[in-house]
CSV table of C-alpha atoms and ligand atoms in Angstrom, one decimal:
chain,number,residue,atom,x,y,z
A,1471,UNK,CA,67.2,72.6,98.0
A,1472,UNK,CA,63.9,73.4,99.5
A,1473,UNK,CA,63.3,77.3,99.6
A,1474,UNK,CA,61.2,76.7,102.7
A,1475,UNK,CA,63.4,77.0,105.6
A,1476,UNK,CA,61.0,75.4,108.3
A,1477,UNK,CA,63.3,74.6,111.0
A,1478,UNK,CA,66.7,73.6,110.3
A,1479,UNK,CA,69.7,72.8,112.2
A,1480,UNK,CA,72.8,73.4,110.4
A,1481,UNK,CA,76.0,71.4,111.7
A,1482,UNK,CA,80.0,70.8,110.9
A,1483,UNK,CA,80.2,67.7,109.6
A,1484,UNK,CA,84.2,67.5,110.5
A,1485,UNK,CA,86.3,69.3,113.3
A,1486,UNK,CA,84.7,73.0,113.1
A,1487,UNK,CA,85.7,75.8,110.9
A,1488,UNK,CA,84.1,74.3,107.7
A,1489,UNK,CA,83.0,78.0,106.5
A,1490,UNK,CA,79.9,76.9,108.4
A,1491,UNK,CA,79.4,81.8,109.1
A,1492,UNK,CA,79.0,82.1,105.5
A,1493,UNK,CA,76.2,79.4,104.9
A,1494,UNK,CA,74.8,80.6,107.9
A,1495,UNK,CA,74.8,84.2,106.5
A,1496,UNK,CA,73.3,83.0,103.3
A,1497,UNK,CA,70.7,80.6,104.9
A,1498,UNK,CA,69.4,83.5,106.8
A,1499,UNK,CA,68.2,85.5,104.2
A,1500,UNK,CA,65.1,82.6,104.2
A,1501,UNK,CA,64.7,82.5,108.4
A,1502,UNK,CA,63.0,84.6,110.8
A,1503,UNK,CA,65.5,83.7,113.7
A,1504,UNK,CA,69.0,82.2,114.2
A,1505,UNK,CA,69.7,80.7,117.1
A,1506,UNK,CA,73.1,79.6,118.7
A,1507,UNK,CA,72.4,76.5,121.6
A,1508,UNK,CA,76.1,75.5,122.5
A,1509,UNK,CA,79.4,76.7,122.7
A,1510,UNK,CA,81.0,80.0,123.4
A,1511,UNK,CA,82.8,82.3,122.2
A,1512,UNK,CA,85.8,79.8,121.2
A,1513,UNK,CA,83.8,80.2,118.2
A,1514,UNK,CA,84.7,82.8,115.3
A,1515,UNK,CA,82.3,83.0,112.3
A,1516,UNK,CA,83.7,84.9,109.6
A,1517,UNK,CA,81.0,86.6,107.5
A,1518,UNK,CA,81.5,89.0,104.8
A,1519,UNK,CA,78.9,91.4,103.7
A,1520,UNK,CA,80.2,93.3,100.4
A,1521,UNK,CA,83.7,94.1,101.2
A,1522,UNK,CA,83.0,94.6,104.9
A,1523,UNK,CA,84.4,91.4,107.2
A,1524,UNK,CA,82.4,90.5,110.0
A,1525,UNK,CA,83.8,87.6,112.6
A,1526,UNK,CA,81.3,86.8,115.3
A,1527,UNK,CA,82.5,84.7,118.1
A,1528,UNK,CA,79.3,84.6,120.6
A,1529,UNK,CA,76.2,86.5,118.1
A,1530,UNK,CA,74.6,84.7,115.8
A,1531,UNK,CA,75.1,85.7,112.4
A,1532,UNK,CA,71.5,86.6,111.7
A,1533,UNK,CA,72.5,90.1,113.4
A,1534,UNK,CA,73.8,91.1,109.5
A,1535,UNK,CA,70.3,90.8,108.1
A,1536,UNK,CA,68.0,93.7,109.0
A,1537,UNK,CA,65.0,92.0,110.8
A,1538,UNK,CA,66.1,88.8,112.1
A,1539,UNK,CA,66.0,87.8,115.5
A,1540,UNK,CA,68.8,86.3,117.5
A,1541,UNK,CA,68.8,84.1,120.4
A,1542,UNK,CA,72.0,83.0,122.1
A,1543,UNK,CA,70.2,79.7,124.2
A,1544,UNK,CA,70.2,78.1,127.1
A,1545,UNK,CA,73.1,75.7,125.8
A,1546,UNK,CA,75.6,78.3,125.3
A,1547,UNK,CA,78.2,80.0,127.9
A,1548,UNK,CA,78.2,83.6,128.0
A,1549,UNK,CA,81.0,85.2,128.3
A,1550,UNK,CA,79.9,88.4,129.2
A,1551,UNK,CA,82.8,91.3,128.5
A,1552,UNK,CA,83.6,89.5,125.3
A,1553,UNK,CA,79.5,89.5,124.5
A,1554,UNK,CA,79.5,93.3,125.3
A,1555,UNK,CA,82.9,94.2,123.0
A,1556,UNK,CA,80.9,92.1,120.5
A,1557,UNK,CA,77.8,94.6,120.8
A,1558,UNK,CA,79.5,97.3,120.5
A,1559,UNK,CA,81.9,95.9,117.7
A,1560,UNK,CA,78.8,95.5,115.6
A,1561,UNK,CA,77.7,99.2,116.5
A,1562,UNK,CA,80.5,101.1,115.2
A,1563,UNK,CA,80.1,99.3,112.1
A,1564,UNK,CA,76.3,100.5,111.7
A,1565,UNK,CA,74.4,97.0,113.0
A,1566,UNK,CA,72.9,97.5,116.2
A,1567,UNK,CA,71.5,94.8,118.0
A,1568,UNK,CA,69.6,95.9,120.5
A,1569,UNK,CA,65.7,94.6,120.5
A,1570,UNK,CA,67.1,91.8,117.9
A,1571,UNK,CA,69.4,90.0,120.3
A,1572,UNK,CA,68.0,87.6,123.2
A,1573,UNK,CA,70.2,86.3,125.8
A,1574,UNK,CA,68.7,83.0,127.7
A,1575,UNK,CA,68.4,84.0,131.3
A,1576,UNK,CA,69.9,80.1,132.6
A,1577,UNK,CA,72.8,80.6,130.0
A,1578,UNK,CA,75.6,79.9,132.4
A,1579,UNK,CA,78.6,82.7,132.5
A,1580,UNK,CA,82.0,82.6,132.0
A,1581,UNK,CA,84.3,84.3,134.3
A,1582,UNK,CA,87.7,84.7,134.7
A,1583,UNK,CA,88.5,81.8,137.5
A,1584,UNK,CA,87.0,79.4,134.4
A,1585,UNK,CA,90.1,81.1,131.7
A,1586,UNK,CA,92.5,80.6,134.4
A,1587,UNK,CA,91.9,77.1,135.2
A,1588,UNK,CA,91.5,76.6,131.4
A,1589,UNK,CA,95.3,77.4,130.8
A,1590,UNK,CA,96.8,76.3,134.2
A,1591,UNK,CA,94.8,72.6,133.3
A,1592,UNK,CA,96.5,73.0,129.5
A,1593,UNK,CA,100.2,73.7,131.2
A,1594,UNK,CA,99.6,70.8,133.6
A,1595,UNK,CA,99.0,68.0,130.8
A,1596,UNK,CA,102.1,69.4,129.1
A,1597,UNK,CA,102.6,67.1,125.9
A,1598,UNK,CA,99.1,65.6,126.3
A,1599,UNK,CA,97.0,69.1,126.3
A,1600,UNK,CA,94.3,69.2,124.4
A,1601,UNK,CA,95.3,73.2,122.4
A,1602,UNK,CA,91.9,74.4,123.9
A,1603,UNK,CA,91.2,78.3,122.5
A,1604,UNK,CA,91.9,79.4,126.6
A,1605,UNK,CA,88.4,81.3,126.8
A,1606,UNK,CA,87.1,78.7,129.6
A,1607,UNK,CA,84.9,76.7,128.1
A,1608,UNK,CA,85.4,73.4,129.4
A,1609,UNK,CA,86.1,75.0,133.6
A,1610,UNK,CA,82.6,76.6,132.2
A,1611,UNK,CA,81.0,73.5,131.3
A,1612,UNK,CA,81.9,71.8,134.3
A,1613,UNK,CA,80.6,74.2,137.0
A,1614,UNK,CA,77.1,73.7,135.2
A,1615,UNK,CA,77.4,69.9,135.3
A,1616,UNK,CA,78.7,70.4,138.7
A,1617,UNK,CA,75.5,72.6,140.0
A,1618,UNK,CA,78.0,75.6,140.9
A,1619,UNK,CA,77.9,77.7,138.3
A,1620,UNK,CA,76.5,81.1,137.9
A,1621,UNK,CA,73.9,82.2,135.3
A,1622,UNK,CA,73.0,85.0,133.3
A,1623,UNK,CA,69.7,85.3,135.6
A,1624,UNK,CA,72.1,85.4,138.5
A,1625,UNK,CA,74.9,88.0,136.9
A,1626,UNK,CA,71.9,90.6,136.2
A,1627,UNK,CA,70.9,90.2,139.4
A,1628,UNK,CA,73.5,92.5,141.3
A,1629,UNK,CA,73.1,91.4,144.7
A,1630,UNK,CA,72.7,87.7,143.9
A,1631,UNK,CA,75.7,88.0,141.7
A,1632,UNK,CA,78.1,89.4,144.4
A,1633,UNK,CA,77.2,86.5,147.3
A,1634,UNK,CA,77.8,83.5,144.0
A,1635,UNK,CA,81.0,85.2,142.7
A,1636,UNK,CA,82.4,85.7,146.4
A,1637,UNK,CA,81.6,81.7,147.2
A,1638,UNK,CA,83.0,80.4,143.8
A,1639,UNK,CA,86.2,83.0,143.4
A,1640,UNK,CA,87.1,82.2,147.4
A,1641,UNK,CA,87.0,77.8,146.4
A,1642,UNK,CA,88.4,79.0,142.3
A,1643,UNK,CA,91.3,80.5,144.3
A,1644,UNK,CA,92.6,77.9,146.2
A,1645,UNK,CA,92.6,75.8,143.3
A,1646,UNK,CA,94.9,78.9,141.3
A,1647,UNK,CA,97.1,79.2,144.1
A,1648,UNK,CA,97.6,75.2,144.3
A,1649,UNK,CA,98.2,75.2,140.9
A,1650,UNK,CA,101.1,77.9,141.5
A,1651,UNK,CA,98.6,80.9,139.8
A,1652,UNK,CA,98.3,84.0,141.0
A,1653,UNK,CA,94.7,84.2,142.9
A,1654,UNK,CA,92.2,86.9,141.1
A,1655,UNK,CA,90.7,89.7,143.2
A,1656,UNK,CA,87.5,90.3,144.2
A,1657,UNK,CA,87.2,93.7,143.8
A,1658,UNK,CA,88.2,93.9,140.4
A,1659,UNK,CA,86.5,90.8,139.3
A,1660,UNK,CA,82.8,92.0,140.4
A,1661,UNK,CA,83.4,96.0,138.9
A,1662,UNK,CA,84.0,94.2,135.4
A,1663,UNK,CA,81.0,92.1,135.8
A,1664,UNK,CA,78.7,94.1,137.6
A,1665,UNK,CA,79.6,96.8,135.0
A,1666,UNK,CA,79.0,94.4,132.0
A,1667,UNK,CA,75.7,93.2,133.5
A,1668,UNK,CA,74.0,96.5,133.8
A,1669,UNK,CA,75.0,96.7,129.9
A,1670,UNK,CA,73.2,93.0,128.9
A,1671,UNK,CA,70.2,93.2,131.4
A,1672,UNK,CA,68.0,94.3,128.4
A,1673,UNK,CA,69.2,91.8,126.1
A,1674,UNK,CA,68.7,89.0,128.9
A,1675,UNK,CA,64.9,87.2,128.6
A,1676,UNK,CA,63.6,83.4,128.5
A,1677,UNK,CA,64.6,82.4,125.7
A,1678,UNK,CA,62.8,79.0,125.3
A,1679,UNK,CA,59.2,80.9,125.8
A,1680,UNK,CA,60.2,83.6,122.9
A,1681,UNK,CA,61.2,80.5,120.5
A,1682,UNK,CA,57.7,79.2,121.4
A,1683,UNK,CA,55.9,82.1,120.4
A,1684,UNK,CA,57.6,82.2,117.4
A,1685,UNK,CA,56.9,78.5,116.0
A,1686,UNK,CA,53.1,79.8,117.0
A,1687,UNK,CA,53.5,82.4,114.7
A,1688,UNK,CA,54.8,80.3,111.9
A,1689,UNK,CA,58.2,81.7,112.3
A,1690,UNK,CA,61.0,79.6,110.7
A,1691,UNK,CA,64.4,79.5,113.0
A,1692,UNK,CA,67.4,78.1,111.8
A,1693,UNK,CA,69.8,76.8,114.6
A,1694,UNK,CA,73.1,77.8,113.9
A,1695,UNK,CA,76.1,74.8,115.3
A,1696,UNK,CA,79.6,76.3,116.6
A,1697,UNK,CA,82.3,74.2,116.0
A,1698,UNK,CA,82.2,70.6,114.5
A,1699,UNK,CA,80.6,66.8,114.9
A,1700,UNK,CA,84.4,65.4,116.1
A,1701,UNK,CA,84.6,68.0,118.9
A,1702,UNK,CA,81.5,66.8,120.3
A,1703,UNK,CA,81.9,65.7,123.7
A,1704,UNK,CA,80.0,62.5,123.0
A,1705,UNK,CA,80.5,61.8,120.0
A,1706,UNK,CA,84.2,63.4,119.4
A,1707,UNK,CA,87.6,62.5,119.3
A,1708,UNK,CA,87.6,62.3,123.2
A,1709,UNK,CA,89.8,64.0,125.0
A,1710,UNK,CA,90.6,66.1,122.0
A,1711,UNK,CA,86.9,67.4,122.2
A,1712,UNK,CA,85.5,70.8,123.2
A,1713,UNK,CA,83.0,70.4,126.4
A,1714,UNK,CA,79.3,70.8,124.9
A,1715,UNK,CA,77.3,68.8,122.1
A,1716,UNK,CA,78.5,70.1,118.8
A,1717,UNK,CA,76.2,67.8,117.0
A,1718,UNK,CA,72.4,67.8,115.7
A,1719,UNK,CA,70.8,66.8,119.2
A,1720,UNK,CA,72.6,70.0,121.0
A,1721,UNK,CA,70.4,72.4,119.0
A,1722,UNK,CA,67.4,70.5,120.9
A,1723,UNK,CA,68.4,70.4,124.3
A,1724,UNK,CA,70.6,73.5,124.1
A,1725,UNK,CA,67.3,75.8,122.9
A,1726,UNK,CA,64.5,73.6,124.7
A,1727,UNK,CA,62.9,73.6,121.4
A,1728,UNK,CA,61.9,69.6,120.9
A,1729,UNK,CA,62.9,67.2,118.4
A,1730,UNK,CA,59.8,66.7,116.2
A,1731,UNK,CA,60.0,70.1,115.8
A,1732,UNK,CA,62.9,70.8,113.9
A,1733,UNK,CA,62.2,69.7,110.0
A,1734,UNK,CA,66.1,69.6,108.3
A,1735,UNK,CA,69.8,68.9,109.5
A,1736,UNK,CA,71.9,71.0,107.0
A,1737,UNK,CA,76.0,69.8,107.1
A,1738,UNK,CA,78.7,71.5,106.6
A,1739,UNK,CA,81.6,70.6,105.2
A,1740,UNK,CA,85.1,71.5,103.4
A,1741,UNK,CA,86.4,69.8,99.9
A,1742,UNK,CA,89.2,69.0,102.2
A,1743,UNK,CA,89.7,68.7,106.2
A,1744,UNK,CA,91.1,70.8,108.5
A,1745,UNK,CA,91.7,70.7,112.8
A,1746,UNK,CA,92.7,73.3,115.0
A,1747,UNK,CA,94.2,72.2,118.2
A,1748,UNK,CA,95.4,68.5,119.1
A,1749,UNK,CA,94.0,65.2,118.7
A,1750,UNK,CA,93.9,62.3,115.9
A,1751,UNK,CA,93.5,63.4,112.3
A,1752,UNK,CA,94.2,60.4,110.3
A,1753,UNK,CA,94.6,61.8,106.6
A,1754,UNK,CA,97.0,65.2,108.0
A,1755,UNK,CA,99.2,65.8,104.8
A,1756,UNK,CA,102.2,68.2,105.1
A,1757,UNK,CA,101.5,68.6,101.2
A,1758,UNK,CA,98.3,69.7,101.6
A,1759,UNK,CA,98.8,72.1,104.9
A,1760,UNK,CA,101.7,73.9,103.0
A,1761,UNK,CA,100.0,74.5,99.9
A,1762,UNK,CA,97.0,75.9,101.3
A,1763,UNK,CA,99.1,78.4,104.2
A,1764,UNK,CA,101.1,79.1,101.1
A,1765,UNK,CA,97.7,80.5,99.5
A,1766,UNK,CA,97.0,82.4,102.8
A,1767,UNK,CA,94.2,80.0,103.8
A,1768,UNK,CA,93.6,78.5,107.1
A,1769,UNK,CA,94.3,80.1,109.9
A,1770,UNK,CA,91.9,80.4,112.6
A,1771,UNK,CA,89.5,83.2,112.9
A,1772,UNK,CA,89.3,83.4,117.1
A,1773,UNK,CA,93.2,82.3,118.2
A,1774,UNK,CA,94.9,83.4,114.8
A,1775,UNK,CA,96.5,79.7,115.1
A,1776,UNK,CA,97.4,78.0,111.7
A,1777,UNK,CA,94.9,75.0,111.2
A,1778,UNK,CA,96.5,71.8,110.6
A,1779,UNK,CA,95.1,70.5,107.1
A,1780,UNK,CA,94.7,67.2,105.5
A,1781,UNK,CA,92.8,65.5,102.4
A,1782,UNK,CA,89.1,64.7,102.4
A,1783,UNK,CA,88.3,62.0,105.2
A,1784,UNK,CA,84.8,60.4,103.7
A,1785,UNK,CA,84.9,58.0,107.0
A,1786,UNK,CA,85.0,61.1,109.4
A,1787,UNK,CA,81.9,62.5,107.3
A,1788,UNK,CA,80.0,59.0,107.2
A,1789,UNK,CA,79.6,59.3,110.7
A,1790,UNK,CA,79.1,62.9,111.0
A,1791,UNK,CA,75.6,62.0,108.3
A,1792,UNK,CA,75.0,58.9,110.7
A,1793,UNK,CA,75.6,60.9,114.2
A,1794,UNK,CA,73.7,64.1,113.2
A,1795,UNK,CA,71.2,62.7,110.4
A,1796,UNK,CA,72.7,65.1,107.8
A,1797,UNK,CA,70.0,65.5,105.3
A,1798,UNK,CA,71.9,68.0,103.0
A,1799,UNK,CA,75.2,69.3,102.9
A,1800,UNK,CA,77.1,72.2,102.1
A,1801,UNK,CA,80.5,71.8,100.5
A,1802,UNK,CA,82.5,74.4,101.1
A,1803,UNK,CA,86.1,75.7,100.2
A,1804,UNK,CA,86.2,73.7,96.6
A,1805,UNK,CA,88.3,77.0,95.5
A,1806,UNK,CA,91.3,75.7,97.8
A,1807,UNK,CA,92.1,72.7,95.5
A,1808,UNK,CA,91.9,74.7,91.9
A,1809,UNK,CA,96.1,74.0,91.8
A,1810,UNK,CA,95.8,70.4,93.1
A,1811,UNK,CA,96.7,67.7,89.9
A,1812,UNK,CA,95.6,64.4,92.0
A,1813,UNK,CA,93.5,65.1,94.7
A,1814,UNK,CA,92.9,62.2,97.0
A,1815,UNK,CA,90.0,61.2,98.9
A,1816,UNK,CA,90.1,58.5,102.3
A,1817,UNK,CA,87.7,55.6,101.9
A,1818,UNK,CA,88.7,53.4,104.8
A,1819,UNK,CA,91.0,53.6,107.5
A,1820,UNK,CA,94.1,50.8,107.8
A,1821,UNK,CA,95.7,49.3,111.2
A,1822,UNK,CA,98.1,46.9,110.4
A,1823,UNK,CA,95.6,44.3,108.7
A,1824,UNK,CA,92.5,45.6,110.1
A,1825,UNK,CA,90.0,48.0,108.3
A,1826,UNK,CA,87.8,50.2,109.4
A,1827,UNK,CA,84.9,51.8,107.5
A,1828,UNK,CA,84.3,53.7,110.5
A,1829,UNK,CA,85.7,55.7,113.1
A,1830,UNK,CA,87.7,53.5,115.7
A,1831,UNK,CA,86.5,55.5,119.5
A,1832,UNK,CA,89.6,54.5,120.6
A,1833,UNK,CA,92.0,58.0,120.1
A,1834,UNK,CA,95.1,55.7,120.2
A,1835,UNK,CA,93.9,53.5,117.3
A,1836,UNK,CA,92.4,56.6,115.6
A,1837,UNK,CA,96.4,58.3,115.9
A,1838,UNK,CA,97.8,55.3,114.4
A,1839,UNK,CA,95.7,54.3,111.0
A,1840,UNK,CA,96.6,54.6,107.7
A,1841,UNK,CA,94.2,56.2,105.6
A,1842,UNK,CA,93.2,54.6,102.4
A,1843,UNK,CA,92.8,56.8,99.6
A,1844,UNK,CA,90.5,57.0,96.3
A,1845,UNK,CA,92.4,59.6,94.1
A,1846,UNK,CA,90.6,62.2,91.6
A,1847,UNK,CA,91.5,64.0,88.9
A,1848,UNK,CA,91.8,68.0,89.9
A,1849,UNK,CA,90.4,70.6,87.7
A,1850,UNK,CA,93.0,72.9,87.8
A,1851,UNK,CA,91.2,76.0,86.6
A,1852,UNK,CA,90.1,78.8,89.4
A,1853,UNK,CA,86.3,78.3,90.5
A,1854,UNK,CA,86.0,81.8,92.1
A,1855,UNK,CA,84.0,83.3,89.4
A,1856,UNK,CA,81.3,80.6,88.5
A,1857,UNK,CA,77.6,81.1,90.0
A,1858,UNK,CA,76.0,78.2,88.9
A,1859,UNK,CA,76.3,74.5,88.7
A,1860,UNK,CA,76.6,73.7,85.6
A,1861,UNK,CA,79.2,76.0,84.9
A,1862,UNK,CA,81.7,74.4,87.1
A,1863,UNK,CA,84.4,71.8,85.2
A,1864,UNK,CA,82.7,68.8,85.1
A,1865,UNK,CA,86.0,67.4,87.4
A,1866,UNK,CA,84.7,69.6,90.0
A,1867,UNK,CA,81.4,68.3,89.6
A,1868,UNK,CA,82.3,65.2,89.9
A,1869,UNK,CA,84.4,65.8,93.2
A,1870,UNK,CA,81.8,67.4,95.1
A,1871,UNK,CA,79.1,64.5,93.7
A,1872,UNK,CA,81.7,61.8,94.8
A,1873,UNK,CA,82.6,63.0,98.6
A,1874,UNK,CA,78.7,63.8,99.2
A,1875,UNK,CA,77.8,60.0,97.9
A,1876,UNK,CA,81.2,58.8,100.5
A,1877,UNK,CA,79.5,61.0,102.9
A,1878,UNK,CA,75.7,59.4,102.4
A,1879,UNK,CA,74.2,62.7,102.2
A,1880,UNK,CA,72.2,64.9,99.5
A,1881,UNK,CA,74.5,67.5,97.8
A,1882,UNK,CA,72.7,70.7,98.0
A,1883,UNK,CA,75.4,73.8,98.1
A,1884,UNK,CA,78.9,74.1,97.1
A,1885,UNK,CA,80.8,77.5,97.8
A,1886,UNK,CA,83.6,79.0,95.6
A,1887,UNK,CA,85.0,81.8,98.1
A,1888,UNK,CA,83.7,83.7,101.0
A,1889,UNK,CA,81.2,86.3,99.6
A,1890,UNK,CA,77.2,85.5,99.4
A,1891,UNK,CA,77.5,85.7,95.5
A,1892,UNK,CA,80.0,82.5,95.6
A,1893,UNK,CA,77.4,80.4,96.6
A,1894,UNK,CA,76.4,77.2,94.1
A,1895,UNK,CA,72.9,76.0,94.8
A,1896,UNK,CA,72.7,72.6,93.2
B,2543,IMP,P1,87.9,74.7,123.8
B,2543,IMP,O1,86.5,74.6,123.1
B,2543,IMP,O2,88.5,76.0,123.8
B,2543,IMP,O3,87.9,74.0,125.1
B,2543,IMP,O4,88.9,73.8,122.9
B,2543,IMP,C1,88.8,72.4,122.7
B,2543,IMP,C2,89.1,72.0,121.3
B,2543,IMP,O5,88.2,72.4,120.4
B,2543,IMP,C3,90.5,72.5,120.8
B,2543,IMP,O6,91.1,71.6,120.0
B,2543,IMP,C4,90.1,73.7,120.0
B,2543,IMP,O7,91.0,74.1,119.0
B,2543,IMP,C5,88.8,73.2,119.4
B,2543,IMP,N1,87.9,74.3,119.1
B,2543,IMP,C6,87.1,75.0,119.9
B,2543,IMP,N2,86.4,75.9,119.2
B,2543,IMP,C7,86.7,75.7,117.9
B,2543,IMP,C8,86.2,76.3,116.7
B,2543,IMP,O8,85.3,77.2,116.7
B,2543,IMP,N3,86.8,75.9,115.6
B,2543,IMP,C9,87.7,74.9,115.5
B,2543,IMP,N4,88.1,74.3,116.6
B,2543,IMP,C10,87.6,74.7,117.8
């Protein structure tokens, strides 16, 4: 891998979670700034720095190395309580952000109407709910596409702040109490906010002019995705999608820093797949789910939920290279497989006699194929402990080789556990 980190946009190459904190974590050792463009905090990145654990839901994970910036962007909603119990998370653990964490003034905030509607929406579509995380996002989301939302250049401005939030909670309110919810009060409401706003007002700045100085200055920034390519509201599993672009072209558009800028897309992915909340997975394997719950793996960093888990899917990751132009990628979680005698591997879907190489868009299609599987040979000895390449079984190498060629992508890292020293450059 090059050691020049330039710019680079680092991605989930399957439904999020794909250990994509820890890569993160190590990448930044080589950037001058991390910058998170989409998504919230329905994020949780789980970085561990010697024995201390570290999850980070809205701050990038740059904040664990001592002179990085960090920019939360334009693209991402703010939730601002959680962003404040995040600061001052990090403080009584000895990390203190302030003058190395920027907030983008036209970040659009979340508020409480937007976690409300989230979960009366989810009780309303009964069997067909999508298992959102509940922290607003997608109510969020759509007040920005909708012009009504209020943003972080708003919330610091008191005065400004009180005349939005009285409009949007009196027309958020008829829609609770319609929906049989109890309406949210005013009073309460703006204290919290107004209280949490004097608190981020010297973390808030325009965010797309600092980036700008920094590429003048030579600085390299490394754009760090939440979640994963199929929970992309373009170009996921629709409805079964979280509501901003999850994939290469949101780290663009969600930091206004331009496309012939940014030099690498870095994906990340697991040995094997996993998805949180509903929607089609085609290779989901009971087998697979129990073993690794058995092992204490898999269960979700933000909502606690147990991830549903399934074998490698080489034609989700095919289309995760295509969709985000994945130049290298980061295998990840190879150490969950060590017991595994036949590990198998989904080449192509099946749909009665059709085949697909790729992803049908269809979600009913994508519910019903059979997945067609390779099978390898599994290694069967505990990977933990190796720290280079050539000292992993040459099954393992051969794994990792084979799903990176499925995938069409270079093989650059593959990770044996959670701490920085587990990390394989190729
Ligand atoms: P929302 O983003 O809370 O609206 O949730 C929409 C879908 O995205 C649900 O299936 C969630 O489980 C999933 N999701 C959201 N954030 C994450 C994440 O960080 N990791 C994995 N799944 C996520």
């Amino acid at each position: 891998m090059n050691s020049n980190m330039a710019n680079t946009i680092l991605v989930g190459a399957q439904w999020g979670d794909e250990g994509k904190g820890k890569i993160i974590d190590v990448l930044t050792e080589e950037a001058d700034v991390v910058v998170r463009t989409q998504g919230g905090n329905n994020a949780g990145h789980t970085v561990y720095d010697g024995p201390k654990k570290y999850v980070l839901h809205l701050i990038p994970s740059g904040i664990l190395r001592k002179g990085r910036k960090n920019v939360i962007a334009n693209g991402v909603v703010v939730d601002p309580i959680g962003l404040v119990n995040e600061i001052k998370g990090l403080q009584k653990l000895g990390v203190n952000p302030k003058g190395r964490l920027f907030v983008s003034e036209t970040a659009h905030v979340v508020l409480p109407y937007h976690r409300e509607l989230d979960a009366q929406r989810e009780v309303l579509k009964g069997q067909n709910k999508i298992g959102t995380t509940k922290r607003g996002i997608g109510p969020c989301y759509g007040d920005k596409a909708a012009r009504v939302g209020i943003r972080m250049v708003d919330l610091i401005n008191l005065k400004r702040f009180q005349e939005k939030l009285e409009l949007r909670l009196k027309e958020n309110n008829e829609v609770l109490r319609a929906l049989g919810a109890k309406p949210l009060s005013f009073k309460r409401v703006h204290a919290d906010y107004a209280k949490a706003a004097r608190f981020l007002k010297p973390y808030v700045t325009n965010t797309v002019v600092l980036l700008h100085e920094c590429m003048r200055r030579g600085e390299s920034m490394l754009f760090e995705g939440a979640q994963g390519t199929f929970l992309d509201i373009d170009h996921g599993t629709y409805p079964f999608v979280t509501s901003s672009n999850t994939s290469a072209g949101g780290a663009c558009t969600g930091s206004g820093v331009p496309p012939h800028r940014m030099d690498r897309v870095i994906g990340v992915m697991k040995a094997y797949t996993t998805r949180v909340g509903e929607g089609p997975m085609p290779t989901e394997n009971d087998e697979i789910s129990d073993l690794l719950h058995g092992m204490g793996r898999e269960f979700g960093a933000t909502t606690g939920r147990a991830r549903r888990c399934g074998w490698f899917d080489a034609v989700a990751t095919r289309h995760a290279a295509m969709v985000n132009g994945i130049d290298d990628l980061a295998i990840t979680n190879a150490d969950g497989l060590d017991t595994v005698e036949n590990i198998k591997v989904c080449i192509g879907y099946r749909d009665g006699k059709k085949r697909y190489d790729h992803m049908p868009s269809d979600h009913e299609v994508l519910n019903r194929v059979k997945p067609i599987y390779a099978e390898f040979e599994g290694w069967r000895k505990p990977l933990d402990n190796v720290r280079r390449w050539k000292d992993l079984p040459a099954k393992t190498r051969q794994y990792l080789r084979a799903i990176s060629d499925l995938t069409g992508a270079r093989l650059a890292i593959a990770s044996v556990g959670p701490a920085r020293c587990q990390t394989i450059f190729v």
